[in-house]
Structures are given as structure tokens and as C-alpha cells.
Amino acid sequence: MTLHSFQDGERFIASSTGLLQQAGITLTVGYDFDIYKEVLTAARPGHVLGMPFDPALHEMNKDNAFWIVGHNEKGDIMHTQAMRMLDLKGNTLAEHLRRSFIEFPPPGVDIDLQRSRYRAGPGAQRIAGQVCYHGEFWVGATPREFRNAGLSSVLGRYAFWQAIQHWNPDYIIAFMQNSVVFKGFPARHGYMHTEPGTLRWFLSGQDTPVEGFMSYMSSDDLRFILEMPLSDFVAQAA
């Protein structure tokens, strides 16, 4: 694992640390996804860990994956998210996902794979190189205080900063359901690009699909976002 640093990231982490301390939130970064699975069982009993981060399906370690868990000042788990490097084997993301999109289904539901499909947008056809997948984003325990403080912007950018420190990826991608995107989550989180109509999942026995966008950031986008003053985003999200 190679650690990278740059001045703007240092300014970001200094600002975010102060905001998190004010909110009474402590973040922990880990690499053992068996431990992460135990954390989820305790904090979110009804949640099923998504396939992209299931340690039974993927070999994950410090070199290719990490998770973030947040605790509030009472010690309760109130936040999770995770990132993992994808092995594109020299292909574009579009080529990779045409074969492997079934590895990114909504968790905890029975999918009809025969009817489900992936549609590559123009961004996916350009994306290549070192690509990081971002998922498992959740906030609980004290959602009202969390939203009012505008800290979802801080948490999203904190994961971006960690990805740069760990891998300095060419791109970060995430899949989000339409309902989440329409509520403005990608913008609050910091994503600069979204592609509609990327995924269409049919649940077994149902005719109405679950549809989703792909959100993505290039390495230049990441640095641009981290250069922007956090106070601007926190004020807008409050």
C-alpha cells in the first residue's frame, strides 16, 4: 500500500476533523471485512452486507479495500461506508460491467437475473485504469442531528480523501437507486457526474424494476472537490 498526500487534502482533513469533533463523531478505518460484517450485524440487524464487500466472495485486504465506521459521542455506531478497488484486467469499466454487473445487486432481495440488465453510458466507456467502487453508505442513530449539521458532505469527502491516501485511483464509482439520486444525495456526497439508466434490476415475481444511476469521479474531480471549502457545503446542507 502506497500512501499519497497533497496540500489540499491536508487542508480538507484539518477542516473535517474540527467539524466531526464538534458533532461528537469519531471515524475508524479498518480492513478486515469479517469484523465489518460483525459491526453491521450489531448496528443494522436487518441489513444484508452487499456482494461487492462480502469477504466470502472477495479477497480483501489493506491493498485493495477499506471500511469506515462512525460512532457518535454516546458510542453508538451511526455511520458506515466502504471502498474497494476493482480489477478491470485492462478493460474499460463498460466492458467489465457488461460481464460482471450481476456482482452489484441491491442487497437482501431476490433478483431475476434473466430480466435485469446493465447499460453503459458514455462515462463508463471512457473510464479505465485504477477504479475504486464505493458503497455501503449509511447514517443512523442520530440522523436529525447529523443532517442538520450538514455532515453528509464531510463523510463523503472523507472517503474520497482516504481513497487518495490509499491508492490515488483514476476514478471512483458508485451505484445509486433513482429515488436516492432524485433526493440530491450525489451532490451532497460530492459526486460530480451521474449517468441515468445504468442498472435495471427486476425482483423475482415483480414487473416494476428497481433502476439506478452510476455516479463517478475522476482523479481531477476528487482534487477539485477537496480543494473547495467545507464550510460552503456544510452551510448549504444545514
CSV table of C-alpha atoms in Angstrom, one decimal:
chain,number,residue,atom,x,y,z
A,1,MET,CA,0.0,0.0,0.0
A,2,THR,CA,1.4,3.4,-1.0
A,3,LEU,CA,0.3,6.5,0.9
A,4,HIS,CA,-0.1,9.7,-1.1
A,5,SER,CA,-0.5,13.2,0.3
A,6,PHE,CA,-1.1,16.6,-1.1
A,7,GLN,CA,-1.6,20.1,0.3
A,8,ASP,CA,-5.3,20.4,-0.4
A,9,GLY,CA,-6.1,17.0,1.2
A,10,GLU,CA,-4.2,18.2,4.3
A,11,ARG,CA,-6.4,21.3,4.5
A,12,PHE,CA,-9.5,19.1,4.0
A,13,ILE,CA,-8.6,16.7,6.8
A,14,ALA,CA,-7.9,19.5,9.2
A,15,SER,CA,-11.2,21.2,8.5
A,16,SER,CA,-13.2,18.0,8.6
A,17,THR,CA,-11.6,16.9,11.8
A,18,GLY,CA,-12.8,20.0,13.5
A,19,LEU,CA,-16.4,19.6,12.2
A,20,LEU,CA,-16.5,16.0,13.2
A,21,GLN,CA,-15.3,16.8,16.7
A,22,GLN,CA,-18.0,19.5,17.1
A,23,ALA,CA,-20.6,16.9,16.2
A,24,GLY,CA,-19.1,14.3,18.6
A,25,ILE,CA,-18.4,11.9,15.8
A,26,THR,CA,-15.3,9.6,15.7
A,27,LEU,CA,-14.4,7.7,12.5
A,28,THR,CA,-12.5,4.5,12.3
A,29,VAL,CA,-10.9,3.0,9.2
A,30,GLY,CA,-10.5,-0.8,9.0
A,31,TYR,CA,-9.5,-3.5,6.6
A,32,ASP,CA,-10.9,-6.8,8.0
A,33,PHE,CA,-14.3,-7.3,6.4
A,34,ASP,CA,-15.2,-10.1,8.7
A,35,ILE,CA,-15.0,-7.5,11.5
A,36,TYR,CA,-17.0,-5.1,9.4
A,37,LYS,CA,-19.7,-7.8,8.9
A,38,GLU,CA,-19.9,-8.2,12.7
A,39,VAL,CA,-20.2,-4.4,13.1
A,40,LEU,CA,-23.1,-4.4,10.6
A,41,THR,CA,-24.8,-7.2,12.5
A,42,ALA,CA,-24.7,-5.2,15.7
A,43,ALA,CA,-25.6,-1.8,14.2
A,44,ARG,CA,-28.0,-2.8,11.5
A,45,PRO,CA,-29.6,-6.2,12.3
A,46,GLY,CA,-31.9,-6.1,9.2
A,47,HIS,CA,-29.1,-5.2,6.8
A,48,VAL,CA,-27.5,-7.7,4.4
A,49,LEU,CA,-23.9,-6.9,3.5
A,50,GLY,CA,-23.7,-6.2,-0.2
A,51,MET,CA,-22.0,-8.7,-2.5
A,52,PRO,CA,-19.2,-6.2,-3.5
A,53,PHE,CA,-17.9,-6.2,0.1
A,54,ASP,CA,-18.7,-9.8,1.2
A,55,PRO,CA,-15.5,-11.4,2.5
A,56,ALA,CA,-16.8,-14.8,1.5
A,57,LEU,CA,-16.8,-13.7,-2.2
A,58,HIS,CA,-13.8,-11.4,-2.4
A,59,GLU,CA,-10.2,-11.4,-1.1
A,60,MET,CA,-9.9,-8.0,0.5
A,61,ASN,CA,-7.0,-6.5,2.5
A,62,LYS,CA,-5.2,-3.2,3.1
A,63,ASP,CA,-4.0,-3.2,-0.5
A,64,ASN,CA,-7.5,-3.2,-2.1
A,65,ALA,CA,-10.3,-2.3,0.3
A,66,PHE,CA,-11.2,-0.4,3.4
A,67,TRP,CA,-14.3,0.4,5.5
A,68,ILE,CA,-15.2,3.4,7.6
A,69,VAL,CA,-17.3,3.2,10.7
A,70,GLY,CA,-18.5,6.3,12.7
A,71,HIS,CA,-19.5,6.4,16.3
A,72,ASN,CA,-21.4,9.2,18.0
A,73,GLU,CA,-20.5,10.7,21.4
A,74,LYS,CA,-22.6,8.0,23.1
A,75,GLY,CA,-20.5,5.3,21.5
A,76,ASP,CA,-23.3,4.2,19.2
A,77,ILE,CA,-22.5,3.2,15.6
A,78,MET,CA,-24.1,5.9,13.4
A,79,HIS,CA,-22.3,5.6,10.1
A,80,THR,CA,-20.7,3.1,7.7
A,81,GLN,CA,-19.2,3.2,4.2
A,82,ALA,CA,-16.7,1.1,2.3
A,83,MET,CA,-14.4,1.2,-0.8
A,84,ARG,CA,-12.8,-1.5,-2.9
A,85,MET,CA,-10.5,-1.5,-5.9
A,86,LEU,CA,-11.9,-3.2,-9.0
A,87,ASP,CA,-9.8,-5.4,-11.2
A,88,LEU,CA,-10.7,-4.4,-14.7
A,89,LYS,CA,-8.0,-6.6,-16.3
A,90,GLY,CA,-7.1,-3.8,-18.7
A,91,ASN,CA,-10.7,-3.3,-19.9
A,92,THR,CA,-12.8,-0.2,-19.8
A,93,LEU,CA,-15.4,-0.1,-17.0
A,94,ALA,CA,-18.2,-0.6,-19.6
A,95,GLU,CA,-16.6,-3.8,-20.9
A,96,HIS,CA,-16.0,-5.0,-17.3
A,97,LEU,CA,-19.6,-4.4,-16.1
A,98,ARG,CA,-21.2,-5.9,-19.2
A,99,ARG,CA,-19.9,-9.2,-17.9
A,100,SER,CA,-19.9,-8.6,-14.1
A,101,PHE,CA,-22.8,-6.2,-13.3
A,102,ILE,CA,-24.6,-9.0,-11.6
A,103,GLU,CA,-22.0,-8.7,-8.8
A,104,PHE,CA,-23.5,-5.4,-7.7
A,105,PRO,CA,-27.2,-6.1,-7.0
A,106,PRO,CA,-29.3,-4.4,-4.3
A,107,PRO,CA,-28.7,-6.3,-1.1
A,108,GLY,CA,-31.2,-8.5,0.6
A,109,VAL,CA,-33.6,-9.1,-2.3
A,110,ASP,CA,-34.2,-11.9,-4.8
A,111,ILE,CA,-33.1,-10.7,-8.3
A,112,ASP,CA,-34.4,-12.1,-11.6
A,113,LEU,CA,-31.1,-12.0,-13.5
A,114,GLN,CA,-32.7,-13.0,-16.8
A,115,ARG,CA,-34.7,-9.7,-17.0
A,116,SER,CA,-32.1,-7.4,-15.3
A,117,ARG,CA,-29.6,-5.5,-17.4
A,118,TYR,CA,-26.7,-3.1,-17.5
A,119,ARG,CA,-26.5,-0.2,-19.9
A,120,ALA,CA,-23.1,1.6,-20.3
A,121,GLY,CA,-23.2,5.4,-20.5
A,122,PRO,CA,-20.5,7.5,-22.2
A,123,GLY,CA,-18.6,7.9,-18.9
A,124,ALA,CA,-18.4,4.2,-18.3
A,125,GLN,CA,-17.0,3.7,-21.8
A,126,ARG,CA,-14.2,6.2,-21.0
A,127,ILE,CA,-13.4,5.0,-17.5
A,128,ALA,CA,-10.3,2.8,-17.3
A,129,GLY,CA,-7.2,2.3,-15.2
A,130,GLN,CA,-7.4,2.2,-11.4
A,131,VAL,CA,-11.1,2.2,-10.5
A,132,CYS,CA,-12.5,2.2,-7.0
A,133,TYR,CA,-16.0,1.1,-6.1
A,134,HIS,CA,-17.8,3.0,-3.3
A,135,GLY,CA,-20.8,1.6,-1.4
A,136,GLU,CA,-22.4,0.7,2.0
A,137,PHE,CA,-23.0,4.4,2.8
A,138,TRP,CA,-25.4,4.5,5.8
A,139,VAL,CA,-26.3,7.0,8.5
A,140,GLY,CA,-28.3,6.1,11.5
A,141,ALA,CA,-28.6,6.5,15.3
A,142,THR,CA,-28.8,10.3,15.3
A,143,PRO,CA,-30.0,11.2,11.7
A,144,ARG,CA,-31.7,14.5,12.6
A,145,GLU,CA,-28.6,16.0,14.3
A,146,PHE,CA,-26.4,14.5,11.6
A,147,ARG,CA,-28.3,16.1,8.7
A,148,ASN,CA,-28.8,19.4,10.4
A,149,ALA,CA,-25.0,19.7,10.8
A,150,GLY,CA,-24.5,19.1,7.1
A,151,LEU,CA,-22.0,16.4,7.8
A,152,SER,CA,-23.0,14.0,5.0
A,153,SER,CA,-20.9,16.3,2.8
A,154,VAL,CA,-18.0,15.8,5.2
A,155,LEU,CA,-18.3,12.0,5.3
A,156,GLY,CA,-18.5,11.6,1.6
A,157,ARG,CA,-15.4,13.7,1.1
A,158,TYR,CA,-13.6,11.8,3.9
A,159,ALA,CA,-14.0,8.6,2.0
A,160,PHE,CA,-12.6,10.3,-1.2
A,161,TRP,CA,-9.6,11.6,0.8
A,162,GLN,CA,-9.0,8.1,2.2
A,163,ALA,CA,-9.1,6.6,-1.3
A,164,ILE,CA,-6.5,9.1,-2.5
A,165,GLN,CA,-4.3,8.3,0.5
A,166,HIS,CA,-4.5,4.6,-0.1
A,167,TRP,CA,-4.5,4.2,-3.8
A,168,ASN,CA,-4.7,7.5,-5.7
A,169,PRO,CA,-7.2,6.0,-8.1
A,170,ASP,CA,-8.0,7.2,-11.6
A,171,TYR,CA,-11.8,7.0,-10.8
A,172,ILE,CA,-14.3,6.3,-8.1
A,173,ILE,CA,-17.7,4.9,-9.0
A,174,ALA,CA,-20.9,4.2,-7.1
A,175,PHE,CA,-24.4,2.9,-8.0
A,176,MET,CA,-27.4,4.6,-6.5
A,177,GLN,CA,-31.1,4.0,-6.9
A,178,ASN,CA,-33.2,6.6,-8.7
A,179,SER,CA,-35.0,7.6,-5.6
A,180,VAL,CA,-31.7,8.4,-3.8
A,181,VAL,CA,-30.3,10.4,-6.7
A,182,PHE,CA,-33.5,12.4,-7.1
A,183,LYS,CA,-33.2,13.5,-3.5
A,184,GLY,CA,-29.8,15.0,-4.3
A,185,PHE,CA,-27.6,12.5,-2.5
A,186,PRO,CA,-24.8,12.5,-5.1
A,187,ALA,CA,-24.5,16.3,-4.9
A,188,ARG,CA,-24.4,16.3,-1.1
A,189,HIS,CA,-21.9,13.5,-1.1
A,190,GLY,CA,-19.6,15.3,-3.6
A,191,TYR,CA,-20.0,13.3,-6.8
A,192,MET,CA,-19.6,15.5,-9.9
A,193,HIS,CA,-21.0,13.1,-12.5
A,194,THR,CA,-24.1,10.9,-12.7
A,195,GLU,CA,-25.3,8.6,-15.6
A,196,PRO,CA,-29.0,7.6,-15.6
A,197,GLY,CA,-30.4,4.3,-16.8
A,198,THR,CA,-27.3,2.4,-15.8
A,199,LEU,CA,-28.8,-0.5,-14.0
A,200,ARG,CA,-32.3,-2.1,-14.1
A,201,TRP,CA,-33.0,-4.8,-11.6
A,202,PHE,CA,-36.1,-6.9,-11.7
A,203,LEU,CA,-37.2,-8.5,-8.4
A,204,SER,CA,-38.5,-12.0,-8.7
A,205,GLY,CA,-42.3,-12.0,-9.2
A,206,GLN,CA,-42.5,-8.3,-9.8
A,207,ASP,CA,-42.9,-6.3,-13.0
A,208,THR,CA,-41.7,-2.9,-11.9
A,209,PRO,CA,-37.9,-2.7,-11.9
A,210,VAL,CA,-35.5,-1.0,-9.5
A,211,GLU,CA,-33.5,1.4,-11.5
A,212,GLY,CA,-30.2,3.1,-10.8
A,213,PHE,CA,-27.7,5.7,-11.8
A,214,MET,CA,-23.9,5.3,-11.8
A,215,SER,CA,-22.1,8.2,-10.1
A,216,TYR,CA,-18.4,8.8,-10.7
A,217,MET,CA,-15.4,11.0,-10.1
A,218,SER,CA,-12.1,11.3,-11.9
A,219,SER,CA,-8.9,11.9,-10.0
A,220,ASP,CA,-9.1,15.6,-11.1
A,221,ASP,CA,-12.6,15.8,-9.8
A,222,LEU,CA,-11.6,14.4,-6.5
A,223,ARG,CA,-8.9,17.1,-6.0
A,224,PHE,CA,-11.3,19.8,-7.2
A,225,ILE,CA,-13.9,18.8,-4.6
A,226,LEU,CA,-11.3,18.5,-1.8
A,227,GLU,CA,-10.0,22.0,-2.6
A,228,MET,CA,-13.4,23.6,-2.0
A,229,PRO,CA,-14.0,25.0,1.5
A,230,LEU,CA,-16.0,22.6,3.6
A,231,SER,CA,-17.9,25.5,5.2
A,232,ASP,CA,-19.6,26.1,1.9
A,233,PHE,CA,-21.1,22.6,1.7
A,234,VAL,CA,-22.0,22.4,5.4
A,235,ALA,CA,-23.8,25.7,5.2
A,236,GLN,CA,-25.8,24.6,2.1
A,237,ALA,CA,-26.7,21.3,3.6
A,238,ALA,CA,-27.8,22.6,7.0
